[in-house]
Structure formats: structure tokens, C-alpha cells
mmCIF file of C-alpha atoms in Angstrom:
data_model
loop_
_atom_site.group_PDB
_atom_site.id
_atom_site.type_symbol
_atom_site.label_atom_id
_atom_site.label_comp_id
_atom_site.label_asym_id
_atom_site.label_seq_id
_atom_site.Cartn_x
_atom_site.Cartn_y
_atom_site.Cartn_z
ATOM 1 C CA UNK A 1 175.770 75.674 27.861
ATOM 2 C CA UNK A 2 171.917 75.152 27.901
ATOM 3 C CA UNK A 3 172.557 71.266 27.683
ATOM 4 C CA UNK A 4 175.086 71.383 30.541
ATOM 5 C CA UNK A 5 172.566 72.767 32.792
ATOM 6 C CA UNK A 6 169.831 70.291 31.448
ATOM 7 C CA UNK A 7 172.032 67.687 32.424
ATOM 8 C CA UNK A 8 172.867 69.096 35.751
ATOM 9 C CA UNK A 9 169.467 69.484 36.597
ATOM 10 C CA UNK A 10 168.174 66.133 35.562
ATOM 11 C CA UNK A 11 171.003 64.464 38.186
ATOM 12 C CA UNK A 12 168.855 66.213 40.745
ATOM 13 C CA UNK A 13 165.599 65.183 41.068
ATOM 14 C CA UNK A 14 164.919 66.250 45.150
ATOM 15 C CA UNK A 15 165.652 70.076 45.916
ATOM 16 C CA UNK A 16 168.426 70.618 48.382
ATOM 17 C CA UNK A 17 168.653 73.956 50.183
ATOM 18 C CA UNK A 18 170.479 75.633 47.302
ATOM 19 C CA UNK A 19 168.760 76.232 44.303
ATOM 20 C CA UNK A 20 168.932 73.629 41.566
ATOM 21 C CA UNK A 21 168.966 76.300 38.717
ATOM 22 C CA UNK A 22 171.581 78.674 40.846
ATOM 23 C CA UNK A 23 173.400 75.637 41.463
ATOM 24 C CA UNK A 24 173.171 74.248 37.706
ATOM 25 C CA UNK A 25 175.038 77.756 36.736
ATOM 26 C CA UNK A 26 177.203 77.763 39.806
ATOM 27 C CA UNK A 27 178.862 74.492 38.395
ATOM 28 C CA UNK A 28 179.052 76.063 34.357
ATOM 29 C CA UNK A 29 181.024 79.183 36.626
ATOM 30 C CA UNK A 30 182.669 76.610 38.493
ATOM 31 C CA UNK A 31 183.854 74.745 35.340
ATOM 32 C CA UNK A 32 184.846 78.417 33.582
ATOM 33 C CA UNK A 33 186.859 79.360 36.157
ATOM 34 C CA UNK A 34 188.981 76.288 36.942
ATOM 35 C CA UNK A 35 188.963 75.226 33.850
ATOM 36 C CA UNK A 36 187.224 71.966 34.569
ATOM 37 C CA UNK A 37 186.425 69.234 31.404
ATOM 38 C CA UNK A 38 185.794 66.102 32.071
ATOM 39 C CA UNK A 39 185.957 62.737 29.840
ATOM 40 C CA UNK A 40 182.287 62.139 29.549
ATOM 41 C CA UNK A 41 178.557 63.133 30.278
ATOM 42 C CA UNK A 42 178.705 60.335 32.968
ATOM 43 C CA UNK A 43 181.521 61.840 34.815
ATOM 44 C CA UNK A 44 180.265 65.486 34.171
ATOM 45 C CA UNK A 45 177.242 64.722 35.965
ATOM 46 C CA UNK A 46 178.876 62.782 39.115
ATOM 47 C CA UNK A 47 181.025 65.941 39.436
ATOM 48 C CA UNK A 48 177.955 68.052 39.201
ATOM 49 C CA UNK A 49 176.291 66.271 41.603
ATOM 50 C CA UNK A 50 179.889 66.192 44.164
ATOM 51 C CA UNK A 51 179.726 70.038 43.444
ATOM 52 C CA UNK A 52 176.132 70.283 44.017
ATOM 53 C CA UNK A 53 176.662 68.724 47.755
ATOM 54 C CA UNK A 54 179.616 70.658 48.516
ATOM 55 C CA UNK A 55 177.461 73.800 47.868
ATOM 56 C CA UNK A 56 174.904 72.651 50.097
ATOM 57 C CA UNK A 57 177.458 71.950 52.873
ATOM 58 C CA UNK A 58 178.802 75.885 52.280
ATOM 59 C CA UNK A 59 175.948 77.077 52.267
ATOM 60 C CA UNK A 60 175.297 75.145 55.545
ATOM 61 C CA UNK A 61 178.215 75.612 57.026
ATOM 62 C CA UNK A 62 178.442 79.819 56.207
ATOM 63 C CA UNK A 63 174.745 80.142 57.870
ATOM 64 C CA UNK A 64 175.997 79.181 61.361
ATOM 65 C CA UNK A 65 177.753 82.517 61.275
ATOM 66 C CA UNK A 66 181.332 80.855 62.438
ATOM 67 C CA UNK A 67 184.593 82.639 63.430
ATOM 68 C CA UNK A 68 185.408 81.501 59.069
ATOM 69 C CA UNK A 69 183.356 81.283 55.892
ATOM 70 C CA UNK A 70 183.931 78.467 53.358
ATOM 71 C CA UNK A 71 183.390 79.174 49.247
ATOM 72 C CA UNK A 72 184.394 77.091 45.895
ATOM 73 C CA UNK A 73 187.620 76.958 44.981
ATOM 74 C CA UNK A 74 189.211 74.047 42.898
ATOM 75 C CA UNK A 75 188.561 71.395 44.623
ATOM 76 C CA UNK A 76 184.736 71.547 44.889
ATOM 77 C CA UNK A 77 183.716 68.952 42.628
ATOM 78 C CA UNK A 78 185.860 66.178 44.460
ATOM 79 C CA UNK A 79 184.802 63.978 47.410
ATOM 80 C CA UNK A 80 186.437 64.346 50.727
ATOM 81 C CA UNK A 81 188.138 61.461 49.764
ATOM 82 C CA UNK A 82 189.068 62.080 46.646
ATOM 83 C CA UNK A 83 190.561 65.407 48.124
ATOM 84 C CA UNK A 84 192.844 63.545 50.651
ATOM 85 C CA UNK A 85 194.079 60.824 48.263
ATOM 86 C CA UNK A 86 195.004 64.337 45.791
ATOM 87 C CA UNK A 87 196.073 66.475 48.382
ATOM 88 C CA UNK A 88 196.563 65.018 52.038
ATOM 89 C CA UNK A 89 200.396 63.455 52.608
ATOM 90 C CA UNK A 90 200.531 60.018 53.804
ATOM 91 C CA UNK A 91 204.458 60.485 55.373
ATOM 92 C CA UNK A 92 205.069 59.119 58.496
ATOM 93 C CA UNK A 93 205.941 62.388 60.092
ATOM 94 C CA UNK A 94 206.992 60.728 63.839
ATOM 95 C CA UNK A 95 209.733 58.685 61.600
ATOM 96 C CA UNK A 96 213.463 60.485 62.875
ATOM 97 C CA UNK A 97 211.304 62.121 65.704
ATOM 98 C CA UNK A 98 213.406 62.219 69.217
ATOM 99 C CA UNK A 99 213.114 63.800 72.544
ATOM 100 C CA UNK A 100 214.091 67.088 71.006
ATOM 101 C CA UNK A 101 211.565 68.979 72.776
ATOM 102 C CA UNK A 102 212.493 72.614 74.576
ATOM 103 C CA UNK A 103 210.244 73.519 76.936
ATOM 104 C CA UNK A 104 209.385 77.268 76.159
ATOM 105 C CA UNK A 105 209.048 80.264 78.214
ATOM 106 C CA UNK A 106 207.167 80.138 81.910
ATOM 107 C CA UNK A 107 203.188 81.286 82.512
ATOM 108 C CA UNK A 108 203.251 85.267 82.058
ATOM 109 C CA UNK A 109 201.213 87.555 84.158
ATOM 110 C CA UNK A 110 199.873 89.256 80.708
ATOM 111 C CA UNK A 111 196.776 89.598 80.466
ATOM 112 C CA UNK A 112 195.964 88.261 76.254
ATOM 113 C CA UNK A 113 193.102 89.065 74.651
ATOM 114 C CA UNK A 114 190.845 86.478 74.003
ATOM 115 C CA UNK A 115 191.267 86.574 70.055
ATOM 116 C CA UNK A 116 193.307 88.327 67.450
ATOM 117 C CA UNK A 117 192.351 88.713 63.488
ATOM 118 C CA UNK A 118 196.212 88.971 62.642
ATOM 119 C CA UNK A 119 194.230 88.897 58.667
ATOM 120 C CA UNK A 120 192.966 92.917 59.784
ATOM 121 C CA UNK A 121 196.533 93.778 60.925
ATOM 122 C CA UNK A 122 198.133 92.960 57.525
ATOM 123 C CA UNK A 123 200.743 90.257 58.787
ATOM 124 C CA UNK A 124 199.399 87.086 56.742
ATOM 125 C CA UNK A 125 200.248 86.127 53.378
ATOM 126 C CA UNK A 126 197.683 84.283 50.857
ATOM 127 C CA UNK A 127 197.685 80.878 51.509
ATOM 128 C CA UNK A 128 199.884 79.052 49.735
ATOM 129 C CA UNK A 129 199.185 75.514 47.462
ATOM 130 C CA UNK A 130 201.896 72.593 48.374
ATOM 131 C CA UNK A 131 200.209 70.415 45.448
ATOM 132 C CA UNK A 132 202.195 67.141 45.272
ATOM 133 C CA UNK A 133 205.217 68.683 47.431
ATOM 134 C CA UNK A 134 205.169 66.285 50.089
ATOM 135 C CA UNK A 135 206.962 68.531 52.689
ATOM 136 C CA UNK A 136 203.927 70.305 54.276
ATOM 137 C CA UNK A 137 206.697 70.424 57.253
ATOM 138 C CA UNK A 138 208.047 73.735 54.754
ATOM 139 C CA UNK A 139 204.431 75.310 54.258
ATOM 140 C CA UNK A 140 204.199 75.148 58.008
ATOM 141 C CA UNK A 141 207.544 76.688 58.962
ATOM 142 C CA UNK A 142 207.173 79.479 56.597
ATOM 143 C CA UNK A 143 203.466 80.015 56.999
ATOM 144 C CA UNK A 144 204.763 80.580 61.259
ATOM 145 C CA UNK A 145 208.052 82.414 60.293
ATOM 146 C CA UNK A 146 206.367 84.984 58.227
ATOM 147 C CA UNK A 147 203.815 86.798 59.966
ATOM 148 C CA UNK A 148 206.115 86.670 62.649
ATOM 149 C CA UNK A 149 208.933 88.258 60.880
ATOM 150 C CA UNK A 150 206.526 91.171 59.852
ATOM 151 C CA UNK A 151 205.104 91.741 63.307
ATOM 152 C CA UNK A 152 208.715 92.038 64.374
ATOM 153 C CA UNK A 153 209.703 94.191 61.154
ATOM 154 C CA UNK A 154 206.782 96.144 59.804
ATOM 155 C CA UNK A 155 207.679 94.298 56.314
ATOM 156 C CA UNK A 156 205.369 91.180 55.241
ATOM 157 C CA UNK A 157 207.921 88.758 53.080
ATOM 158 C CA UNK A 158 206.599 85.756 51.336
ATOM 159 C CA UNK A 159 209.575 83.124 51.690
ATOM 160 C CA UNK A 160 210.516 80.418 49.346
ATOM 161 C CA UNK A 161 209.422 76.475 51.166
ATOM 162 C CA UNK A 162 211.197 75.587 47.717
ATOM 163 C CA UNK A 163 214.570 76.945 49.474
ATOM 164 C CA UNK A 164 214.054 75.361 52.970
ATOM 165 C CA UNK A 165 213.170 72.045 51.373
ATOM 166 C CA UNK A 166 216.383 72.164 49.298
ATOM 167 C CA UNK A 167 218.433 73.152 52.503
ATOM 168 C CA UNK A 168 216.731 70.081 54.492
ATOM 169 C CA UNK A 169 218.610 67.256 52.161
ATOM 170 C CA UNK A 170 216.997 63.926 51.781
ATOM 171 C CA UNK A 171 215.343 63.874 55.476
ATOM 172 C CA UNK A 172 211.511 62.869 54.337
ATOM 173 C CA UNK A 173 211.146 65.155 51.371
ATOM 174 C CA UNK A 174 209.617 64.373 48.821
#
């Protein structure tokens, strides 16, 4: 462990705004957690020093006290990039699209309130990983259908995209 962090702090030689040592055993936790190996020293150290940037950008990012908060999951040691190639569909989505459009209900005379943590009212499921799946169309559906269904009900459900993708046919899925 001692020459992991050795290694991760050579690949730094300017100090960011996150500690270099913190950082060095952020990326061994990192690693632990998610189980993370990698091939060689070379590409332990690029994804140290990916990791190491997407800390800084967190850390960033968390001090401007916005309406979220960002943290390390999975995915931290990649490149934007590299995270869209992975995880980002490139479907043609407008491909079968018509004027199917329905224009919903008029302007209401209700006054709304200018925000709503639906998290604090218990209607929202974890979020949920598509991986490869391909049919983000599903995630969305059921990610709206849900906490719907339970503000409506009382009863939070997690539904299956597996089942509404099998339903759907051959129309884009992959």
C-alpha cells in the first residue's frame, strides 16, 4: 500500500487544492471499494492522476454550495470522455419520431412553490445504473412513473425497465 501512495504522489509534483497525501489514500479507498486493478504501474498512475483531478473538480464544485453535491463513485478515475464512450448512448433517438405531440393541460391559477425536495418527502427511488442497456428511453419512463405513482398511492415501487424494454419489441433497443 505504501508503494501505491509513493507512486501516486510522485505523478504529482504541483499541489492542487486537495491534499496530495489525502488524495494519495483517497485513490487506495477508491481502488478498495470499487475494486479497481489495473494492468500496469503506467496505467495505475494515469488513473491516479484522472482521479486526482476529478477530486479537485468535487471539491470545487461542492464549495459553491449548489442546490446538489458531487462525491466518487465508480467512475472517478475515467475522463469525461472516457465516461461517455462507457456510458453515454449514441442512438439516434429522433429516428421513428412523428408529430405525436399532445398538448397538455392549460396555465393554472395555482400558485407553485418555487422548489420542491421530492428526496425529503420519500417519493424517489436510488438511482438506478442502465450500464450497456441502450434504452435510457426505460430508465426515464420509470424514473417519471414512479415517484409519481407513490405521490398518488402513498407506496414507493421500484419497477422493472427490464419489463418495459421487453414489452417495446425491436423499436431502438438495444
Amino acid at each position: 500500500m505504501t508503494s501505491i501512495s509513493v507512486v501516486f504522489l510522485l505523478a504529482f509534483p504541483v499541489c492542487k487544492a486537495v491534499d496530495l497525501e489525502a488524495a494519495g489514500l483517497a485513490f487506495i479507498g477508491f481502488q478498495k471499494k470499487h475494486g479497481k486493478s489495473y494492468d500496469n504501474k503506467e496505467e495505475e498512475m494515469k488513473r491516479a492522476a484522472i482521479f486526482h483531478d476529478n477530486l479537485n473538480y468535487i471539491e470545487e464544485v461542492n464549495a459553491q454550495n449548489l442546490s446538489y453535491k458531487l462525491g466518487v463513485n465508480e467512475y472517478t478515475d475515467l475522463t469525461l470522455e472516457e465516461f461517455a464512450a462507457l456510458k453515454l448512448s449514441s442512438t439516434d433517438m429522433s429516428e421513428g419520431m412523428g408529430d405525436g405531440f399532445v398538448a397538455g393541460a392549460g396555465p393554472t391559477t395555482t400558485t407553485l412553490p418555487t422548489s420542491v425536495d421530492w428526496r425529503k418527502k420519500g417519493v424517489l427511488n436510488p438511482v438506478k445504473d442502465q450500464g450497456y442497456c441502450g434504452s435510457c428511453w426505460a430508465f426515464s419512463a420509470i424514473g417519471a412513473l414512479e415517484p409519481r405513482y407513490a405521490i398518488a398511492t402513498g407506496k414507493l415501487l421500484s419497477l422493472s425497465e427490464q419489463q418495459l424494454v421487453d414489452c417495446a419489441g425491436a423499436y431502438g433497443n438495444e
